[in-house]
Short mmCIF file of N, CA and C in Angstrom, two decimals:
data_model
loop_
_atom_site.label_atom_id
_atom_site.label_comp_id
_atom_site.label_asym_id
_atom_site.label_seq_id
_atom_site.Cartn_x
_atom_site.Cartn_y
_atom_site.Cartn_z
N MET D 1 -73.68 -19.81 7.89
CA MET D 1 -75.43 -19.61 8.03
C MET D 1 -75.71 -19.25 9.20
N THR D 2 -76.89 -18.06 9.09
CA THR D 2 -77.45 -17.34 9.86
C THR D 2 -77.85 -18.05 11.00
N PRO D 3 -77.97 -17.67 12.47
CA PRO D 3 -78.08 -18.27 13.40
C PRO D 3 -79.65 -18.50 13.46
N TYR D 4 -80.38 -19.34 14.13
CA TYR D 4 -81.36 -19.43 14.71
C TYR D 4 -81.73 -18.27 15.92
N ARG D 5 -82.60 -17.69 16.07
CA ARG D 5 -83.61 -16.60 17.09
C ARG D 5 -83.65 -17.89 18.27
N LEU D 6 -83.08 -17.47 19.59
CA LEU D 6 -83.30 -18.39 20.42
C LEU D 6 -84.51 -17.77 21.34
N LEU D 7 -85.95 -18.19 21.67
CA LEU D 7 -86.60 -18.02 22.34
C LEU D 7 -86.77 -19.04 23.56
N VAL D 8 -86.90 -18.33 24.92
CA VAL D 8 -86.51 -19.20 25.98
C VAL D 8 -88.15 -19.37 27.08
N ASP D 9 -88.43 -19.98 27.39
CA ASP D 9 -89.69 -20.00 28.19
C ASP D 9 -89.33 -19.38 29.51
N TYR D 10 -90.17 -18.41 29.97
CA TYR D 10 -89.92 -17.99 31.46
C TYR D 10 -89.80 -18.65 32.74
N GLU D 11 -90.25 -19.71 32.75
CA GLU D 11 -90.04 -20.77 34.00
C GLU D 11 -88.72 -21.33 33.35
N ALA D 12 -87.94 -21.12 32.02
CA ALA D 12 -86.87 -21.96 32.17
C ALA D 12 -85.63 -20.99 32.58
N VAL D 13 -85.96 -19.59 32.43
CA VAL D 13 -85.21 -18.63 32.62
C VAL D 13 -85.33 -18.67 34.08
N ARG D 14 -86.18 -18.35 34.91
CA ARG D 14 -86.11 -18.77 36.31
C ARG D 14 -85.35 -19.81 36.90
N PHE D 15 -85.54 -20.84 36.27
CA PHE D 15 -84.83 -21.97 36.72
C PHE D 15 -83.00 -21.99 36.81
N MET D 16 -82.67 -20.96 35.46
CA MET D 16 -81.47 -20.79 35.34
C MET D 16 -80.99 -19.71 36.00
N GLU D 17 -81.64 -18.87 36.60
CA GLU D 17 -81.15 -17.90 37.90
C GLU D 17 -81.32 -18.78 38.81
N SER D 18 -81.95 -19.78 39.51
CA SER D 18 -81.63 -20.13 40.64
C SER D 18 -80.03 -20.79 40.81
N LEU D 19 -79.62 -21.09 39.21
CA LEU D 19 -78.20 -22.11 40.00
C LEU D 19 -77.00 -21.22 40.28
N LYS D 20 -75.62 -21.83 40.40
CA LYS D 20 -74.83 -21.30 40.53
C LYS D 20 -74.43 -20.44 39.28
N ARG D 21 -73.31 -19.51 39.74
CA ARG D 21 -73.24 -18.83 38.53
C ARG D 21 -71.95 -19.51 37.44
N SER D 22 -71.09 -20.38 37.89
CA SER D 22 -70.74 -21.42 37.15
C SER D 22 -71.51 -22.23 36.32
N ASP D 23 -72.72 -22.76 36.91
CA ASP D 23 -73.67 -23.78 36.18
C ASP D 23 -74.37 -22.76 35.06
N GLN D 24 -74.91 -21.58 36.00
CA GLN D 24 -75.48 -20.66 34.41
C GLN D 24 -74.69 -20.61 33.12
N ALA D 25 -73.42 -20.12 33.45
CA ALA D 25 -72.58 -20.06 32.04
C ALA D 25 -72.50 -21.41 31.01
N VAL D 26 -72.41 -22.31 31.54
CA VAL D 26 -72.35 -23.49 31.37
C VAL D 26 -73.54 -23.83 30.36
N VAL D 27 -74.58 -23.65 30.73
CA VAL D 27 -75.76 -23.46 30.06
C VAL D 27 -76.36 -22.47 29.11
N ARG D 28 -76.22 -21.62 29.59
CA ARG D 28 -76.20 -20.45 28.50
C ARG D 28 -75.41 -20.51 27.46
N ALA D 29 -74.07 -20.75 27.71
CA ALA D 29 -72.90 -21.42 26.49
C ALA D 29 -73.49 -22.49 25.53
N ARG D 30 -74.62 -23.41 26.58
CA ARG D 30 -74.93 -24.27 25.36
C ARG D 30 -76.01 -23.81 24.57
N LEU D 31 -76.91 -22.95 25.08
CA LEU D 31 -77.94 -21.84 24.57
C LEU D 31 -77.17 -21.69 23.75
N THR D 32 -76.22 -20.95 23.09
CA THR D 32 -75.98 -19.91 22.33
C THR D 32 -75.36 -21.15 21.33
N HIS D 33 -74.83 -22.38 21.58
CA HIS D 33 -74.55 -23.14 20.67
C HIS D 33 -75.67 -23.86 19.84
N LEU D 34 -76.80 -24.14 20.81
CA LEU D 34 -78.08 -24.89 20.18
C LEU D 34 -78.62 -23.37 19.39
N ARG D 35 -78.81 -22.68 19.46
CA ARG D 35 -79.32 -21.40 18.78
C ARG D 35 -78.26 -21.55 17.58
N ASP D 36 -77.34 -21.63 17.49
CA ASP D 36 -76.23 -21.70 16.15
C ASP D 36 -76.54 -23.03 15.46
N ASP D 37 -76.91 -24.46 16.21
CA ASP D 37 -76.78 -25.72 15.50
C ASP D 37 -77.59 -26.37 16.03
N PRO D 38 -79.02 -26.39 16.13
CA PRO D 38 -79.69 -27.00 17.19
C PRO D 38 -80.10 -28.61 16.80
N ARG D 39 -79.67 -28.77 15.61
CA ARG D 39 -79.57 -30.42 15.27
C ARG D 39 -78.69 -31.45 15.92
N ARG D 40 -77.24 -30.43 16.05
CA ARG D 40 -76.35 -31.20 16.40
C ARG D 40 -76.20 -31.66 17.64
N PHE D 41 -77.32 -31.18 18.77
CA PHE D 41 -77.17 -31.02 19.80
C PHE D 41 -78.26 -32.21 20.69
N SER D 42 -78.93 -32.74 19.46
CA SER D 42 -80.35 -33.09 20.58
C SER D 42 -79.57 -34.66 20.57
N ASP D 43 -80.04 -35.42 21.98
CA ASP D 43 -79.41 -36.60 22.25
C ASP D 43 -80.55 -37.21 22.33
N TYR D 44 -81.62 -37.02 22.61
CA TYR D 44 -83.01 -37.64 22.12
C TYR D 44 -84.02 -37.01 21.88
N GLN D 45 -85.51 -37.56 21.65
CA GLN D 45 -86.46 -36.80 21.59
C GLN D 45 -87.44 -37.85 22.13
N GLU D 46 -88.47 -36.65 22.12
CA GLU D 46 -89.73 -37.55 23.11
C GLU D 46 -91.11 -36.38 22.15
N PRO D 47 -92.13 -37.09 21.69
CA PRO D 47 -93.21 -36.24 21.30
C PRO D 47 -93.68 -35.42 22.39
N ASP D 48 -94.39 -34.29 21.91
CA ASP D 48 -95.15 -33.34 22.50
C ASP D 48 -96.74 -34.10 22.91
N SER D 49 -97.50 -32.53 23.33
CA SER D 49 -98.76 -33.11 23.57
C SER D 49 -99.95 -33.57 21.86
N THR D 50 -98.74 -32.65 21.01
CA THR D 50 -99.63 -32.66 19.67
C THR D 50 -98.72 -33.48 18.67
N GLY D 51 -97.87 -34.50 19.45
CA GLY D 51 -97.20 -35.19 18.47
C GLY D 51 -95.83 -34.85 17.93
N ARG D 52 -95.70 -33.41 17.87
CA ARG D 52 -94.46 -32.81 17.45
C ARG D 52 -93.20 -33.68 17.99
N PRO D 53 -92.59 -33.67 17.69
CA PRO D 53 -90.65 -34.19 18.21
C PRO D 53 -90.12 -33.05 18.83
N VAL D 54 -89.85 -32.81 19.99
CA VAL D 54 -89.04 -32.09 21.07
C VAL D 54 -87.78 -32.83 21.30
N ASP D 55 -86.87 -32.06 21.01
CA ASP D 55 -85.41 -32.51 21.21
C ASP D 55 -84.90 -32.11 22.52
N ILE D 56 -84.64 -33.06 23.09
CA ILE D 56 -83.93 -32.83 24.63
C ILE D 56 -82.51 -33.54 24.63
N HIS D 57 -81.15 -32.14 25.29
CA HIS D 57 -80.17 -31.99 25.10
C HIS D 57 -79.52 -31.98 26.73
N ILE D 58 -78.59 -32.78 26.88
CA ILE D 58 -78.04 -32.96 28.07
C ILE D 58 -76.95 -32.35 28.27
N VAL D 59 -76.39 -31.60 29.65
CA VAL D 59 -74.97 -30.38 29.41
C VAL D 59 -75.34 -30.77 30.42
N GLY D 60 -74.34 -31.45 30.92
CA GLY D 60 -73.69 -31.76 32.61
C GLY D 60 -74.77 -32.32 33.35
N LYS D 61 -75.45 -31.43 34.47
CA LYS D 61 -76.40 -32.17 34.91
C LYS D 61 -77.69 -31.78 35.04
N TYR D 62 -77.77 -31.05 33.67
CA TYR D 62 -79.30 -30.88 33.24
C TYR D 62 -79.29 -30.82 31.61
N ALA D 63 -80.51 -31.12 32.00
CA ALA D 63 -81.62 -31.19 30.49
C ALA D 63 -82.18 -30.33 30.01
N ILE D 64 -81.80 -29.89 28.66
CA ILE D 64 -82.55 -28.75 27.90
C ILE D 64 -83.39 -29.03 26.79
N LYS D 65 -85.02 -28.87 27.24
CA LYS D 65 -85.73 -29.49 26.21
C LYS D 65 -86.43 -28.13 25.29
N TYR D 66 -85.92 -28.63 23.74
CA TYR D 66 -86.48 -27.82 23.04
C TYR D 66 -86.85 -28.12 21.62
N TRP D 67 -87.47 -27.25 20.56
CA TRP D 67 -87.71 -27.67 19.68
C TRP D 67 -87.14 -26.79 18.40
N GLU D 68 -87.14 -26.83 17.06
CA GLU D 68 -86.74 -26.43 16.18
C GLU D 68 -87.43 -25.46 15.42
N ASP D 69 -87.96 -24.56 15.26
CA ASP D 69 -88.83 -23.97 14.11
C ASP D 69 -88.35 -23.51 12.91
N HIS D 70 -87.88 -24.61 12.06
CA HIS D 70 -87.01 -24.37 10.81
C HIS D 70 -87.64 -22.84 10.02
N ALA D 71 -88.88 -23.47 9.93
CA ALA D 71 -89.71 -21.92 9.20
C ALA D 71 -89.65 -20.65 9.44
N ASP D 72 -89.38 -20.49 11.06
CA ASP D 72 -89.03 -19.40 11.47
C ASP D 72 -87.54 -18.90 11.88
N ARG D 73 -87.08 -20.11 11.79
CA ARG D 73 -85.30 -19.62 12.50
C ARG D 73 -85.27 -19.58 13.51
N GLN D 74 -86.36 -20.04 14.61
CA GLN D 74 -86.25 -20.12 16.04
C GLN D 74 -86.16 -21.54 16.54
N VAL D 75 -85.13 -21.66 17.77
CA VAL D 75 -84.91 -22.43 18.63
C VAL D 75 -86.01 -22.08 19.84
N LYS D 76 -86.60 -23.14 20.03
CA LYS D 76 -87.89 -22.76 21.07
C LYS D 76 -87.34 -23.37 22.62
N ILE D 77 -86.90 -22.93 23.86
CA ILE D 77 -86.23 -23.54 24.75
C ILE D 77 -87.89 -23.67 25.39
N LEU D 78 -88.23 -24.67 25.90
CA LEU D 78 -89.34 -25.42 26.71
C LEU D 78 -88.95 -25.54 28.00
N GLU D 79 -88.11 -26.24 28.66
CA GLU D 79 -87.65 -26.44 29.64
C GLU D 79 -86.36 -26.45 29.85
N ILE D 80 -85.54 -26.19 31.12
CA ILE D 80 -84.76 -26.92 31.35
C ILE D 80 -84.46 -27.09 32.71
N HIS D 81 -84.14 -28.29 33.18
CA HIS D 81 -84.18 -29.17 34.27
C HIS D 81 -83.11 -29.62 34.57
N LEU D 82 -82.90 -30.59 36.12
CA LEU D 82 -81.67 -31.46 36.53
C LEU D 82 -82.39 -32.57 35.39
N ALA D 83 -81.09 -33.12 35.17
CA ALA D 83 -81.29 -34.26 33.77
C ALA D 83 -81.69 -35.46 34.97
N ASP D 84 -81.57 -35.97 36.02
CA ASP D 84 -81.87 -36.97 36.75
C ASP D 84 -83.25 -36.86 37.07
N ARG D 85 -83.96 -35.66 37.05
CA ARG D 85 -85.50 -35.43 37.69
C ARG D 85 -86.74 -35.14 36.61
N PRO D 86 -87.51 -35.23 36.48
CA PRO D 86 -88.49 -34.70 35.73
C PRO D 86 -88.94 -33.03 35.87
N ALA D 87 -89.23 -32.76 34.67
CA ALA D 87 -89.36 -31.12 35.33
C ALA D 87 -90.88 -31.64 35.96
N LEU D 88 -91.17 -29.80 36.53
CA LEU D 88 -92.04 -29.83 37.45
C LEU D 88 -93.33 -28.97 36.65
#
């Protein structure tokens, strides 16, 4: 199966840049896994402001919030933040 295209919000990139290199590697590896099979990693869902289900995946101490655009074969990374704190 062809992997999805991975699109990452700029603020999520900035958050990743603030992490230790070892944590960056963990998050980056999981983003690659999400690109390859986004449905496999959803830990739970919550609706966005339009009611569309958004997936949340916990990897280590981080939460990755994303949605799968199946029609366009894209995984859109909306937020990355500490899992025990809400995004700013």
